[in-house]
């Protein structure tokens, strides 16, 4: 089973699953999922033991679980109010460490920011003015139609087994470069903001992305730009002409920033019957 992309699971109204094909999107008969009760953490917290960082992981209190622990008692990544009675530490203090494995050596040093240059995207959003159905479907930018409920990536906020990746682990992205945070960079490494404030620390559950979720600081970066337009909206690297992306089988490939959009989506989706190749 793959680790959670982030915890707890998203349980707001926007999490209601979309079904069908574009442009008809129906939410009839669907209901929002129930909060799974887990504290707020990003996937990078859960894979620390696999990066030979077990001592750091052991200091982090991830108390929570299926008992639907009250929000006030959950030990979130930035917990700093009531220390754990067993570990006697504050998560907020424990995660304040710069981890070289989470930093791209091609980016300028940002000591003391506890950031990550790698993140994951959980889905391609079908609606909104910037989503798959509004921007892509029927415009000639895609060569095959996809069911919108299949616009999911490998890592999710729910338990995901490897067998759910029917498109193949070697043909499905797992992690992406999203380099330069907390500085917000635009096209051609243009600095938009020196510090965006949130969503950049490696333990922060908000580091994950939903492709096509909307615009934040730069409306010139729609879903069709693929990468290197805004490091808070899509894959972004400091390598000339593209970026390094990690696949589900552990392999890494350099992806051209001008990669065909339909190919990129095929390599992103885990089970859309759209196996792509670079």
PDB file of C-alpha atoms in Angstrom:
ATOM      1  CA  UNK A   1       0.000   0.000   0.000  1.00  0.00           C
ATOM      2  CA  UNK A   2       1.286   3.448  -0.902  1.00  0.00           C
ATOM      3  CA  UNK A   3       1.607   6.110   1.798  1.00  0.00           C
ATOM      4  CA  UNK A   4      -1.047   8.794   2.076  1.00  0.00           C
ATOM      5  CA  UNK A   5      -0.408  11.875  -0.053  1.00  0.00           C
ATOM      6  CA  UNK A   6      -1.531  13.889   2.949  1.00  0.00           C
ATOM      7  CA  UNK A   7      -3.619  13.450   6.058  1.00  0.00           C
ATOM      8  CA  UNK A   8      -6.369  13.798   7.089  1.00  0.00           C
ATOM      9  CA  UNK A   9      -8.404  13.048   3.985  1.00  0.00           C
ATOM     10  CA  UNK A  10     -10.131  15.987   2.332  1.00  0.00           C
ATOM     11  CA  UNK A  11     -13.738  15.963   3.504  1.00  0.00           C
ATOM     12  CA  UNK A  12     -15.132  19.272   2.239  1.00  0.00           C
ATOM     13  CA  UNK A  13     -17.882  19.680  -0.340  1.00  0.00           C
ATOM     14  CA  UNK A  14     -15.338  20.075  -3.116  1.00  0.00           C
ATOM     15  CA  UNK A  15     -14.225  16.502  -2.464  1.00  0.00           C
ATOM     16  CA  UNK A  16     -17.483  15.137  -3.841  1.00  0.00           C
ATOM     17  CA  UNK A  17     -16.358  12.855  -6.682  1.00  0.00           C
ATOM     18  CA  UNK A  18     -17.131  13.865 -10.220  1.00  0.00           C
ATOM     19  CA  UNK A  19     -18.344  11.222 -12.630  1.00  0.00           C
ATOM     20  CA  UNK A  20     -18.845  10.892 -16.362  1.00  0.00           C
ATOM     21  CA  UNK A  21     -17.238  12.593 -19.329  1.00  0.00           C
ATOM     22  CA  UNK A  22     -16.854  16.236 -20.235  1.00  0.00           C
ATOM     23  CA  UNK A  23     -18.677  18.519 -20.409  1.00  0.00           C
ATOM     24  CA  UNK A  24     -21.425  16.830 -18.385  1.00  0.00           C
ATOM     25  CA  UNK A  25     -20.300  16.551 -14.769  1.00  0.00           C
ATOM     26  CA  UNK A  26     -22.788  15.147 -12.313  1.00  0.00           C
ATOM     27  CA  UNK A  27     -22.637  15.107  -8.531  1.00  0.00           C
ATOM     28  CA  UNK A  28     -26.106  13.659  -8.098  1.00  0.00           C
ATOM     29  CA  UNK A  29     -26.372  11.020  -5.392  1.00  0.00           C
ATOM     30  CA  UNK A  30     -22.805  11.563  -4.198  1.00  0.00           C
ATOM     31  CA  UNK A  31     -21.779  12.563  -0.689  1.00  0.00           C
ATOM     32  CA  UNK A  32     -18.616  14.025   0.783  1.00  0.00           C
ATOM     33  CA  UNK A  33     -16.311  11.534   2.558  1.00  0.00           C
ATOM     34  CA  UNK A  34     -16.049  11.394   6.343  1.00  0.00           C
ATOM     35  CA  UNK A  35     -12.943  12.773   8.046  1.00  0.00           C
ATOM     36  CA  UNK A  36     -10.623   9.832   8.785  1.00  0.00           C
ATOM     37  CA  UNK A  37      -9.442  11.408  12.041  1.00  0.00           C
ATOM     38  CA  UNK A  38      -5.732  11.518  11.188  1.00  0.00           C
ATOM     39  CA  UNK A  39      -3.578  14.550  12.070  1.00  0.00           C
ATOM     40  CA  UNK A  40      -2.201  16.931   9.440  1.00  0.00           C
ATOM     41  CA  UNK A  41       0.952  15.590   7.783  1.00  0.00           C
ATOM     42  CA  UNK A  42       2.405  15.431   4.262  1.00  0.00           C
ATOM     43  CA  UNK A  43       3.626  12.279   2.524  1.00  0.00           C
ATOM     44  CA  UNK A  44       7.271  13.223   3.162  1.00  0.00           C
ATOM     45  CA  UNK A  45       6.690  12.680   6.884  1.00  0.00           C
ATOM     46  CA  UNK A  46       5.583   9.101   6.265  1.00  0.00           C
ATOM     47  CA  UNK A  47       8.545   8.133   4.072  1.00  0.00           C
ATOM     48  CA  UNK A  48      11.261   9.396   6.446  1.00  0.00           C
ATOM     49  CA  UNK A  49      12.102   5.848   7.634  1.00  0.00           C
ATOM     50  CA  UNK A  50      12.790   4.813   4.027  1.00  0.00           C
ATOM     51  CA  UNK A  51      15.318   7.652   3.676  1.00  0.00           C
ATOM     52  CA  UNK A  52      17.373   6.464   6.670  1.00  0.00           C
ATOM     53  CA  UNK A  53      15.746   9.131   8.828  1.00  0.00           C
ATOM     54  CA  UNK A  54      14.049   6.817  11.311  1.00  0.00           C
ATOM     55  CA  UNK A  55      15.350   8.773  14.376  1.00  0.00           C
ATOM     56  CA  UNK A  56      13.650  11.937  13.085  1.00  0.00           C
ATOM     57  CA  UNK A  57      10.450  10.068  12.307  1.00  0.00           C
ATOM     58  CA  UNK A  58      10.384   8.572  15.788  1.00  0.00           C
ATOM     59  CA  UNK A  59      10.335  12.052  17.307  1.00  0.00           C
ATOM     60  CA  UNK A  60       7.215  13.061  15.374  1.00  0.00           C
ATOM     61  CA  UNK A  61       3.943  12.340  17.136  1.00  0.00           C
ATOM     62  CA  UNK A  62       1.314  11.250  14.594  1.00  0.00           C
ATOM     63  CA  UNK A  63      -1.390  10.443  17.157  1.00  0.00           C
ATOM     64  CA  UNK A  64      -4.768  10.047  15.539  1.00  0.00           C
ATOM     65  CA  UNK A  65      -6.479   7.291  13.626  1.00  0.00           C
ATOM     66  CA  UNK A  66      -9.714   5.471  13.079  1.00  0.00           C
ATOM     67  CA  UNK A  67     -11.135   6.551  16.429  1.00  0.00           C
ATOM     68  CA  UNK A  68     -11.837   9.983  14.941  1.00  0.00           C
ATOM     69  CA  UNK A  69      -9.702  11.788  17.478  1.00  0.00           C
ATOM     70  CA  UNK A  70     -11.046  15.305  18.176  1.00  0.00           C
ATOM     71  CA  UNK A  71      -9.276  17.989  16.179  1.00  0.00           C
ATOM     72  CA  UNK A  72      -8.023  19.592  19.381  1.00  0.00           C
ATOM     73  CA  UNK A  73      -6.118  16.411  20.304  1.00  0.00           C
ATOM     74  CA  UNK A  74      -4.572  15.604  16.936  1.00  0.00           C
ATOM     75  CA  UNK A  75      -0.808  15.993  16.756  1.00  0.00           C
ATOM     76  CA  UNK A  76      -0.470  17.965  13.523  1.00  0.00           C
ATOM     77  CA  UNK A  77       2.876  18.648  11.877  1.00  0.00           C
ATOM     78  CA  UNK A  78       2.904  22.175  13.372  1.00  0.00           C
ATOM     79  CA  UNK A  79       1.512  21.175  16.790  1.00  0.00           C
ATOM     80  CA  UNK A  80       2.989  23.442  19.462  1.00  0.00           C
ATOM     81  CA  UNK A  81       0.369  23.714  22.210  1.00  0.00           C
ATOM     82  CA  UNK A  82       0.233  20.494  24.247  1.00  0.00           C
ATOM     83  CA  UNK A  83       3.310  18.269  24.063  1.00  0.00           C
ATOM     84  CA  UNK A  84       2.892  14.547  23.742  1.00  0.00           C
ATOM     85  CA  UNK A  85       2.802  12.884  27.176  1.00  0.00           C
ATOM     86  CA  UNK A  86       4.996  10.096  25.807  1.00  0.00           C
ATOM     87  CA  UNK A  87       7.476  11.875  23.550  1.00  0.00           C
ATOM     88  CA  UNK A  88       7.642  15.195  25.399  1.00  0.00           C
ATOM     89  CA  UNK A  89       8.262  17.085  22.194  1.00  0.00           C
ATOM     90  CA  UNK A  90       6.433  19.565  20.012  1.00  0.00           C
ATOM     91  CA  UNK A  91       6.051  18.500  16.365  1.00  0.00           C
ATOM     92  CA  UNK A  92       6.550  22.113  15.360  1.00  0.00           C
ATOM     93  CA  UNK A  93      10.065  21.973  16.819  1.00  0.00           C
ATOM     94  CA  UNK A  94      10.917  18.502  15.520  1.00  0.00           C
ATOM     95  CA  UNK A  95      10.163  19.272  11.858  1.00  0.00           C
ATOM     96  CA  UNK A  96      12.260  22.432  11.855  1.00  0.00           C
ATOM     97  CA  UNK A  97      15.157  20.784  10.085  1.00  0.00           C
ATOM     98  CA  UNK A  98      16.447  21.201   6.548  1.00  0.00           C
ATOM     99  CA  UNK A  99      16.586  17.773   4.894  1.00  0.00           C
ATOM    100  CA  UNK A 100      19.060  17.583   1.972  1.00  0.00           C
ATOM    101  CA  UNK A 101      17.114  14.728   0.346  1.00  0.00           C
ATOM    102  CA  UNK A 102      14.149  17.068  -0.103  1.00  0.00           C
ATOM    103  CA  UNK A 103      16.191  19.829  -1.769  1.00  0.00           C
ATOM    104  CA  UNK A 104      17.295  20.153  -5.381  1.00  0.00           C
ATOM    105  CA  UNK A 105      21.023  21.054  -5.589  1.00  0.00           C
ATOM    106  CA  UNK A 106      20.338  23.249  -8.628  1.00  0.00           C
ATOM    107  CA  UNK A 107      18.337  25.710  -6.519  1.00  0.00           C
ATOM    108  CA  UNK A 108      19.885  28.385  -4.338  1.00  0.00           C
ATOM    109  CA  UNK A 109      20.251  27.476  -0.677  1.00  0.00           C
ATOM    110  CA  UNK A 110      17.365  28.474   1.585  1.00  0.00           C
ATOM    111  CA  UNK A 111      18.614  27.544   5.050  1.00  0.00           C
ATOM    112  CA  UNK A 112      16.145  27.632   7.893  1.00  0.00           C
ATOM    113  CA  UNK A 113      13.069  27.358   5.673  1.00  0.00           C
ATOM    114  CA  UNK A 114      12.550  23.575   6.168  1.00  0.00           C
ATOM    115  CA  UNK A 115      11.242  23.446   2.634  1.00  0.00           C
ATOM    116  CA  UNK A 116      10.919  20.788  -0.057  1.00  0.00           C
ATOM    117  CA  UNK A 117      11.535  21.005  -3.784  1.00  0.00           C
ATOM    118  CA  UNK A 118       9.428  17.905  -4.423  1.00  0.00           C
ATOM    119  CA  UNK A 119       5.703  17.426  -4.091  1.00  0.00           C
ATOM    120  CA  UNK A 120       2.848  15.334  -5.396  1.00  0.00           C
ATOM    121  CA  UNK A 121      -0.390  16.066  -7.224  1.00  0.00           C
ATOM    122  CA  UNK A 122      -3.447  14.052  -6.254  1.00  0.00           C
ATOM    123  CA  UNK A 123      -5.777  14.796  -9.162  1.00  0.00           C
ATOM    124  CA  UNK A 124      -6.545  16.813 -12.258  1.00  0.00           C
ATOM    125  CA  UNK A 125      -9.591  18.857 -11.416  1.00  0.00           C
ATOM    126  CA  UNK A 126     -12.288  18.572 -14.084  1.00  0.00           C
ATOM    127  CA  UNK A 127     -14.272  21.745 -13.338  1.00  0.00           C
ATOM    128  CA  UNK A 128     -13.340  25.405 -12.635  1.00  0.00           C
ATOM    129  CA  UNK A 129     -12.355  27.795 -15.457  1.00  0.00           C
ATOM    130  CA  UNK A 130      -8.871  26.269 -15.350  1.00  0.00           C
ATOM    131  CA  UNK A 131      -9.772  22.598 -15.114  1.00  0.00           C
ATOM    132  CA  UNK A 132      -9.566  19.654 -17.496  1.00  0.00           C
ATOM    133  CA  UNK A 133     -13.080  19.931 -18.873  1.00  0.00           C
ATOM    134  CA  UNK A 134     -13.065  23.696 -19.313  1.00  0.00           C
ATOM    135  CA  UNK A 135      -9.584  24.068 -20.793  1.00  0.00           C
ATOM    136  CA  UNK A 136      -8.771  20.791 -22.489  1.00  0.00           C
ATOM    137  CA  UNK A 137     -11.802  18.734 -23.448  1.00  0.00           C
ATOM    138  CA  UNK A 138     -12.965  19.324 -27.009  1.00  0.00           C
ATOM    139  CA  UNK A 139     -10.196  21.792 -27.853  1.00  0.00           C
ATOM    140  CA  UNK A 140      -7.910  19.448 -29.757  1.00  0.00           C
ATOM    141  CA  UNK A 141      -5.332  19.417 -26.963  1.00  0.00           C
ATOM    142  CA  UNK A 142      -6.208  15.848 -26.082  1.00  0.00           C
ATOM    143  CA  UNK A 143      -6.245  12.876 -28.400  1.00  0.00           C
ATOM    144  CA  UNK A 144      -8.433  10.668 -26.220  1.00  0.00           C
ATOM    145  CA  UNK A 145     -11.367  11.185 -23.912  1.00  0.00           C
ATOM    146  CA  UNK A 146     -11.026  10.246 -20.259  1.00  0.00           C
ATOM    147  CA  UNK A 147     -13.639   9.606 -17.627  1.00  0.00           C
ATOM    148  CA  UNK A 148     -13.243  12.440 -15.128  1.00  0.00           C
ATOM    149  CA  UNK A 149     -13.284  10.033 -12.181  1.00  0.00           C
ATOM    150  CA  UNK A 150     -10.053   8.581 -13.597  1.00  0.00           C
ATOM    151  CA  UNK A 151      -8.124  11.844 -13.421  1.00  0.00           C
ATOM    152  CA  UNK A 152      -6.253  10.698 -10.309  1.00  0.00           C
ATOM    153  CA  UNK A 153      -2.568  10.323  -9.600  1.00  0.00           C
ATOM    154  CA  UNK A 154      -0.713   7.581  -7.740  1.00  0.00           C
ATOM    155  CA  UNK A 155      -0.810   9.156  -4.270  1.00  0.00           C
ATOM    156  CA  UNK A 156      -4.167   9.926  -2.687  1.00  0.00           C
ATOM    157  CA  UNK A 157      -5.619  10.923   0.677  1.00  0.00           C
ATOM    158  CA  UNK A 158      -7.121   7.441   0.925  1.00  0.00           C
ATOM    159  CA  UNK A 159      -5.371   4.030   1.048  1.00  0.00           C
ATOM    160  CA  UNK A 160      -4.063   3.145  -2.418  1.00  0.00           C
ATOM    161  CA  UNK A 161      -2.684  -0.216  -3.448  1.00  0.00           C
ATOM    162  CA  UNK A 162      -0.222  -0.673  -6.292  1.00  0.00           C
ATOM    163  CA  UNK A 163      -2.702  -2.787  -8.240  1.00  0.00           C
ATOM    164  CA  UNK A 164      -4.864   0.315  -8.676  1.00  0.00           C
ATOM    165  CA  UNK A 165      -2.182   1.635 -11.032  1.00  0.00           C
ATOM    166  CA  UNK A 166      -3.411  -0.248 -14.078  1.00  0.00           C
ATOM    167  CA  UNK A 167      -1.508   2.034 -16.456  1.00  0.00           C
ATOM    168  CA  UNK A 168       1.792   0.737 -15.046  1.00  0.00           C
ATOM    169  CA  UNK A 169       4.162   2.107 -12.409  1.00  0.00           C
ATOM    170  CA  UNK A 170       6.857   2.854 -14.982  1.00  0.00           C
ATOM    171  CA  UNK A 171       4.323   4.920 -16.926  1.00  0.00           C
ATOM    172  CA  UNK A 172       2.864   6.913 -14.031  1.00  0.00           C
ATOM    173  CA  UNK A 173       4.337   9.923 -12.223  1.00  0.00           C
ATOM    174  CA  UNK A 174       4.744   9.751  -8.442  1.00  0.00           C
ATOM    175  CA  UNK A 175       6.611  12.919  -7.409  1.00  0.00           C
ATOM    176  CA  UNK A 176       7.283  16.172  -9.239  1.00  0.00           C
ATOM    177  CA  UNK A 177       9.806  18.941  -8.929  1.00  0.00           C
ATOM    178  CA  UNK A 178       8.269  22.088  -7.476  1.00  0.00           C
ATOM    179  CA  UNK A 179      11.480  23.904  -6.699  1.00  0.00           C
ATOM    180  CA  UNK A 180      12.294  27.231  -5.136  1.00  0.00           C
ATOM    181  CA  UNK A 181       9.756  27.503  -2.345  1.00  0.00           C
ATOM    182  CA  UNK A 182       9.069  29.493  -0.153  1.00  0.00           C
ATOM    183  CA  UNK A 183      10.027  32.030  -2.836  1.00  0.00           C
ATOM    184  CA  UNK A 184       7.291  32.216  -5.462  1.00  0.00           C
ATOM    185  CA  UNK A 185       8.828  32.062  -8.945  1.00  0.00           C
ATOM    186  CA  UNK A 186       7.086  32.796 -12.230  1.00  0.00           C
ATOM    187  CA  UNK A 187       8.172  32.267 -15.860  1.00  0.00           C
ATOM    188  CA  UNK A 188      11.923  32.507 -16.522  1.00  0.00           C
ATOM    189  CA  UNK A 189      12.685  32.415 -12.777  1.00  0.00           C
ATOM    190  CA  UNK A 190      10.952  35.746 -12.255  1.00  0.00           C
ATOM    191  CA  UNK A 191      10.389  36.336  -8.531  1.00  0.00           C
ATOM    192  CA  UNK A 192       6.746  37.078  -7.743  1.00  0.00           C
ATOM    193  CA  UNK A 193       7.064  37.016  -3.964  1.00  0.00           C
ATOM    194  CA  UNK A 194       9.987  36.497  -1.605  1.00  0.00           C
ATOM    195  CA  UNK A 195       7.932  34.383   0.785  1.00  0.00           C
ATOM    196  CA  UNK A 196       4.422  33.176   0.078  1.00  0.00           C
ATOM    197  CA  UNK A 197       3.891  32.269   3.724  1.00  0.00           C
ATOM    198  CA  UNK A 198       2.476  28.724   3.729  1.00  0.00           C
ATOM    199  CA  UNK A 199       2.506  25.494   1.774  1.00  0.00           C
ATOM    200  CA  UNK A 200       6.215  24.933   1.423  1.00  0.00           C
ATOM    201  CA  UNK A 201       7.565  23.139   4.511  1.00  0.00           C
ATOM    202  CA  UNK A 202       8.206  19.427   3.915  1.00  0.00           C
ATOM    203  CA  UNK A 203       5.884  18.320   6.736  1.00  0.00           C
ATOM    204  CA  UNK A 204       2.983  20.628   5.815  1.00  0.00           C
ATOM    205  CA  UNK A 205      -0.006  18.663   4.510  1.00  0.00           C
ATOM    206  CA  UNK A 206      -0.866  21.611   2.232  1.00  0.00           C
ATOM    207  CA  UNK A 207       2.160  21.065  -0.024  1.00  0.00           C
ATOM    208  CA  UNK A 208       0.159  18.696  -2.254  1.00  0.00           C
ATOM    209  CA  UNK A 209      -1.515  20.084  -5.372  1.00  0.00           C
ATOM    210  CA  UNK A 210      -4.624  19.601  -7.473  1.00  0.00           C
ATOM    211  CA  UNK A 211      -3.807  20.420 -11.073  1.00  0.00           C
ATOM    212  CA  UNK A 212      -6.253  22.959 -12.475  1.00  0.00           C
ATOM    213  CA  UNK A 213      -7.444  24.042  -9.043  1.00  0.00           C
ATOM    214  CA  UNK A 214      -7.319  27.688 -10.083  1.00  0.00           C
ATOM    215  CA  UNK A 215      -4.885  30.572 -10.167  1.00  0.00           C
ATOM    216  CA  UNK A 216      -3.152  32.203  -7.244  1.00  0.00           C
ATOM    217  CA  UNK A 217      -0.365  34.629  -7.977  1.00  0.00           C
ATOM    218  CA  UNK A 218      -0.018  34.365 -11.753  1.00  0.00           C
ATOM    219  CA  UNK A 219      -3.118  34.050 -13.979  1.00  0.00           C
ATOM    220  CA  UNK A 220      -0.814  33.589 -16.991  1.00  0.00           C
ATOM    221  CA  UNK A 221      -0.167  29.979 -15.948  1.00  0.00           C
ATOM    222  CA  UNK A 222      -3.142  27.817 -17.008  1.00  0.00           C
ATOM    223  CA  UNK A 223      -3.256  24.033 -16.956  1.00  0.00           C
ATOM    224  CA  UNK A 224      -1.909  23.929 -20.522  1.00  0.00           C
ATOM    225  CA  UNK A 225       1.522  25.284 -19.543  1.00  0.00           C
ATOM    226  CA  UNK A 226       2.431  21.953 -17.861  1.00  0.00           C
ATOM    227  CA  UNK A 227       5.548  23.203 -16.047  1.00  0.00           C
ATOM    228  CA  UNK A 228       8.011  25.999 -15.295  1.00  0.00           C
ATOM    229  CA  UNK A 229       5.417  28.770 -15.158  1.00  0.00           C
ATOM    230  CA  UNK A 230       4.643  29.061 -11.430  1.00  0.00           C
ATOM    231  CA  UNK A 231       6.209  26.932  -8.688  1.00  0.00           C
ATOM    232  CA  UNK A 232       3.046  27.054  -6.577  1.00  0.00           C
ATOM    233  CA  UNK A 233       0.734  25.853  -9.328  1.00  0.00           C
ATOM    234  CA  UNK A 234       2.473  23.152 -11.352  1.00  0.00           C
ATOM    235  CA  UNK A 235       5.794  21.317 -11.745  1.00  0.00           C
ATOM    236  CA  UNK A 236       8.675  23.761 -11.722  1.00  0.00           C
ATOM    237  CA  UNK A 237      12.413  23.205 -11.915  1.00  0.00           C
ATOM    238  CA  UNK A 238      15.669  25.115 -12.156  1.00  0.00           C
ATOM    239  CA  UNK A 239      16.976  22.848 -14.899  1.00  0.00           C
ATOM    240  CA  UNK A 240      17.157  24.282 -18.398  1.00  0.00           C
ATOM    241  CA  UNK A 241      14.307  23.189 -20.635  1.00  0.00           C
ATOM    242  CA  UNK A 242      12.397  20.874 -18.334  1.00  0.00           C
ATOM    243  CA  UNK A 243      12.372  19.034 -15.038  1.00  0.00           C
ATOM    244  CA  UNK A 244      13.161  15.712 -13.379  1.00  0.00           C
ATOM    245  CA  UNK A 245      10.090  13.705 -12.426  1.00  0.00           C
ATOM    246  CA  UNK A 246       9.881  10.485 -10.391  1.00  0.00           C
ATOM    247  CA  UNK A 247       7.838   7.519 -11.593  1.00  0.00           C
ATOM    248  CA  UNK A 248       6.075   4.905  -9.514  1.00  0.00           C
ATOM    249  CA  UNK A 249       8.732   2.267 -10.203  1.00  0.00           C
ATOM    250  CA  UNK A 250      11.443   4.506  -8.705  1.00  0.00           C
ATOM    251  CA  UNK A 251      12.909   5.651 -12.007  1.00  0.00           C
ATOM    252  CA  UNK A 252      13.546   9.317 -12.802  1.00  0.00           C
ATOM    253  CA  UNK A 253      13.221  10.943 -16.214  1.00  0.00           C
ATOM    254  CA  UNK A 254      13.917  14.441 -17.496  1.00  0.00           C
ATOM    255  CA  UNK A 255      10.681  15.766 -18.972  1.00  0.00           C
ATOM    256  CA  UNK A 256      10.847  18.561 -21.544  1.00  0.00           C
ATOM    257  CA  UNK A 257       8.858  21.622 -20.465  1.00  0.00           C
ATOM    258  CA  UNK A 258       7.224  21.607 -23.905  1.00  0.00           C
ATOM    259  CA  UNK A 259       6.045  18.026 -23.556  1.00  0.00           C
ATOM    260  CA  UNK A 260       2.808  17.277 -25.359  1.00  0.00           C
ATOM    261  CA  UNK A 261      -0.051  17.985 -22.955  1.00  0.00           C
ATOM    262  CA  UNK A 262      -1.897  14.766 -23.721  1.00  0.00           C
ATOM    263  CA  UNK A 263       1.282  12.748 -23.146  1.00  0.00           C
ATOM    264  CA  UNK A 264       1.843  14.471 -19.804  1.00  0.00           C
ATOM    265  CA  UNK A 265      -1.708  13.716 -18.668  1.00  0.00           C
ATOM    266  CA  UNK A 266      -1.343  10.106 -19.799  1.00  0.00           C
ATOM    267  CA  UNK A 267       1.801   9.770 -17.693  1.00  0.00           C
ATOM    268  CA  UNK A 268       0.054  11.433 -14.753  1.00  0.00           C
ATOM    269  CA  UNK A 269      -3.145   9.379 -14.571  1.00  0.00           C
ATOM    270  CA  UNK A 270      -2.770   5.977 -12.904  1.00  0.00           C
ATOM    271  CA  UNK A 271      -5.779   4.139 -14.333  1.00  0.00           C
ATOM    272  CA  UNK A 272      -7.247   5.996 -17.316  1.00  0.00           C
ATOM    273  CA  UNK A 273      -6.254   3.421 -19.959  1.00  0.00           C
ATOM    274  CA  UNK A 274      -4.033   6.062 -21.540  1.00  0.00           C
ATOM    275  CA  UNK A 275      -0.486   4.729 -21.296  1.00  0.00           C
ATOM    276  CA  UNK A 276       1.882   7.474 -22.436  1.00  0.00           C
ATOM    277  CA  UNK A 277       5.528   7.498 -23.445  1.00  0.00           C
ATOM    278  CA  UNK A 278       8.094  10.281 -23.471  1.00  0.00           C
TER     279      UNK A 278
END
